mmCIF file of C-alpha atoms in Angstrom:
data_model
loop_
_atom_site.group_PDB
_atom_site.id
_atom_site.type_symbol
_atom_site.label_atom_id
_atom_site.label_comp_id
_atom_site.label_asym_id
_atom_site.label_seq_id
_atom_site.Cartn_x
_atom_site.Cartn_y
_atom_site.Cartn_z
ATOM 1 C CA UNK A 292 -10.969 -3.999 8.558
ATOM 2 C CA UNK A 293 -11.820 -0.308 9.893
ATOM 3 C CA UNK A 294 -13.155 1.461 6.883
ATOM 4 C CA UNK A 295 -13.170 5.986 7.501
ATOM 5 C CA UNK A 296 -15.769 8.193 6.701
ATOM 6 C CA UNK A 297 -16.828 8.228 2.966
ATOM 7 C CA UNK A 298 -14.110 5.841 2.050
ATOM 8 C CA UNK A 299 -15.371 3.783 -1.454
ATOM 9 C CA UNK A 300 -14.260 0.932 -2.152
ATOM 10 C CA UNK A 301 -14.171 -1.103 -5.495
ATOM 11 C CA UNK A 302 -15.112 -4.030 -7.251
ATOM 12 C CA UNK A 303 -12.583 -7.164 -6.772
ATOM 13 C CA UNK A 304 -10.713 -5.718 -4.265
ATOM 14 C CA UNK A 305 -9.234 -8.455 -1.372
ATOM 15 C CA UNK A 306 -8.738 -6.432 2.030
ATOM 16 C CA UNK A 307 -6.408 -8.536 4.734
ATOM 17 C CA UNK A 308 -6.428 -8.365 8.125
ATOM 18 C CA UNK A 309 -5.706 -4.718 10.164
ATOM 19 C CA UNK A 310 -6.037 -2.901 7.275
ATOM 20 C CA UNK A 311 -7.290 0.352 8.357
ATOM 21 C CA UNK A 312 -8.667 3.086 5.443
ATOM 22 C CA UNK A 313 -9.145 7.040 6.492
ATOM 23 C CA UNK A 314 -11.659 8.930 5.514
ATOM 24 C CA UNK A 315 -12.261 9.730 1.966
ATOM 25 C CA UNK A 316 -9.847 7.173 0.424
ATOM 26 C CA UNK A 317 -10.866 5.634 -2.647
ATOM 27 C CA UNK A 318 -9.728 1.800 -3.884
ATOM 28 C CA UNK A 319 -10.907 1.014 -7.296
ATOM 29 C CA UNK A 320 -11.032 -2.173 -8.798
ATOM 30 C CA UNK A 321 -8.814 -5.633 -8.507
ATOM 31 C CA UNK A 322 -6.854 -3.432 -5.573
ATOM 32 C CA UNK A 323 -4.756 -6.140 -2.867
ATOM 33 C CA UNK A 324 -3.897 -4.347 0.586
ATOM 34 C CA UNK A 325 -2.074 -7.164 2.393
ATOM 35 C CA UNK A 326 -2.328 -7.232 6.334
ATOM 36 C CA UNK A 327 -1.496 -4.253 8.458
ATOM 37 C CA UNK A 328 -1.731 -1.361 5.462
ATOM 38 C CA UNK A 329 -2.707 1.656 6.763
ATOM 39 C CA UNK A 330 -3.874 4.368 3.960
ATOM 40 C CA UNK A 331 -4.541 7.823 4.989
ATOM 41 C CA UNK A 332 -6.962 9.862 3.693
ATOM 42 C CA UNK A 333 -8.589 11.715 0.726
ATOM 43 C CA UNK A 334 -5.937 9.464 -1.734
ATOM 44 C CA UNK A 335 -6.635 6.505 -4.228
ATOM 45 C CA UNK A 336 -5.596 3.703 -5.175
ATOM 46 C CA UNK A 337 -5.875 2.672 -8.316
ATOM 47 C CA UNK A 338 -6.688 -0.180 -10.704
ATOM 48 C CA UNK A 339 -4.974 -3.454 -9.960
ATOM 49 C CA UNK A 340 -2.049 -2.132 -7.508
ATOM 50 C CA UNK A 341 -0.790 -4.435 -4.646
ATOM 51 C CA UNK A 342 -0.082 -2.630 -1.336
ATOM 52 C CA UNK A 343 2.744 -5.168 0.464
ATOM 53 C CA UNK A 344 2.156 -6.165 4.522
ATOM 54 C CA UNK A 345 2.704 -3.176 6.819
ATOM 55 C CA UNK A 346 2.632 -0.742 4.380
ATOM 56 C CA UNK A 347 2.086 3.232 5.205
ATOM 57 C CA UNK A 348 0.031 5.264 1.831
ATOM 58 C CA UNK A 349 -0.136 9.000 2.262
ATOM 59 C CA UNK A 350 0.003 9.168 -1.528
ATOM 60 C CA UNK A 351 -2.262 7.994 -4.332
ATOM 61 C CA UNK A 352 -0.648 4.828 -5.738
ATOM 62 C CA UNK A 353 -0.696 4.489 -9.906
ATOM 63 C CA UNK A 354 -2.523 1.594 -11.661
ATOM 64 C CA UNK A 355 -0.847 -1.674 -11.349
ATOM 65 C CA UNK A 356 1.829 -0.038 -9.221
ATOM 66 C CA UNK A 357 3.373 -2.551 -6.113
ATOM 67 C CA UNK A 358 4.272 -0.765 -3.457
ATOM 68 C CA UNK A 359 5.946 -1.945 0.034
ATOM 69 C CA UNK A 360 7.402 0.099 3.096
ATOM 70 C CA UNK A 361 6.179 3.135 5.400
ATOM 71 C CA UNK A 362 6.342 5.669 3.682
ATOM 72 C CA UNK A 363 5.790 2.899 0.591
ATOM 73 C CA UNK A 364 7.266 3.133 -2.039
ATOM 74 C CA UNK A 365 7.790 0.782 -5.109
ATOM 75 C CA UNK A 366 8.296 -2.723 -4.549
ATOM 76 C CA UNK A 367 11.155 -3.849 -6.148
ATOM 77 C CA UNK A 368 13.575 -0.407 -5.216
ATOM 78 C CA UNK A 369 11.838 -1.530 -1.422
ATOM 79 C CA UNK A 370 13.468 -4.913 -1.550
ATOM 80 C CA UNK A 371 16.820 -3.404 -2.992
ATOM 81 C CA UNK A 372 16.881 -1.289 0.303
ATOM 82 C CA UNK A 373 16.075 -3.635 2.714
ATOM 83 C CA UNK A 374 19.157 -5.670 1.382
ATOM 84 C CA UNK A 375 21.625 -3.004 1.585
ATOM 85 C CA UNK A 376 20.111 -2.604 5.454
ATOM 86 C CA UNK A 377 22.750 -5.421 6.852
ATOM 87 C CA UNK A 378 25.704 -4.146 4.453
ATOM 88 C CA UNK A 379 25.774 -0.496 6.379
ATOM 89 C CA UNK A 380 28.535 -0.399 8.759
ATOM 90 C CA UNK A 381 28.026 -0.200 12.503
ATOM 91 C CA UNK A 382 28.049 3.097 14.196
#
């Protein structure tokens, strides 16, 4: 984990591999970043959200909010997306 200048964070929180925090960002308490979020800085992330794998933050994230995707974004409209990927037709 590479933690930026200033960066606080909370109690309870579980921080997976290549996670990498910029300066000034702020996790509070029961927060999951799965492995390879990156969360820019001066942002926070609040009570008991879940950040999903390869995730990119560059906004705060609400309280118990699941977000997935780069830019993320919520969770379950992410996983509606990524279905509708292999629907598109071809160029």
């Amino acid at each position: 984990m590479q933690v930026g200048h200033a960066s606080v964070v909370g109690e309870d929180n579980i921080i997976c591999a290549q996670a990498g925090l910029a300066g000034s960002s702020i996790l509070e308490k029961n927060v999951l970043l799965a492995g390879q979020v990156g969360v820019s800085g001066h942002l926070t992330i609040h009570d008991n959200a879940i950040v999903y794998a390869q995730s990119g933050i560059g906004h705060d994230v609400a309280a118990g909010a699941r977000v997935s995707g780069s830019p993320a974004f919520a969770a379950n409209v992410w996983l509606r997306a990524i279905t509708a990927f292999s629907k598109l037709p071809s160029s």
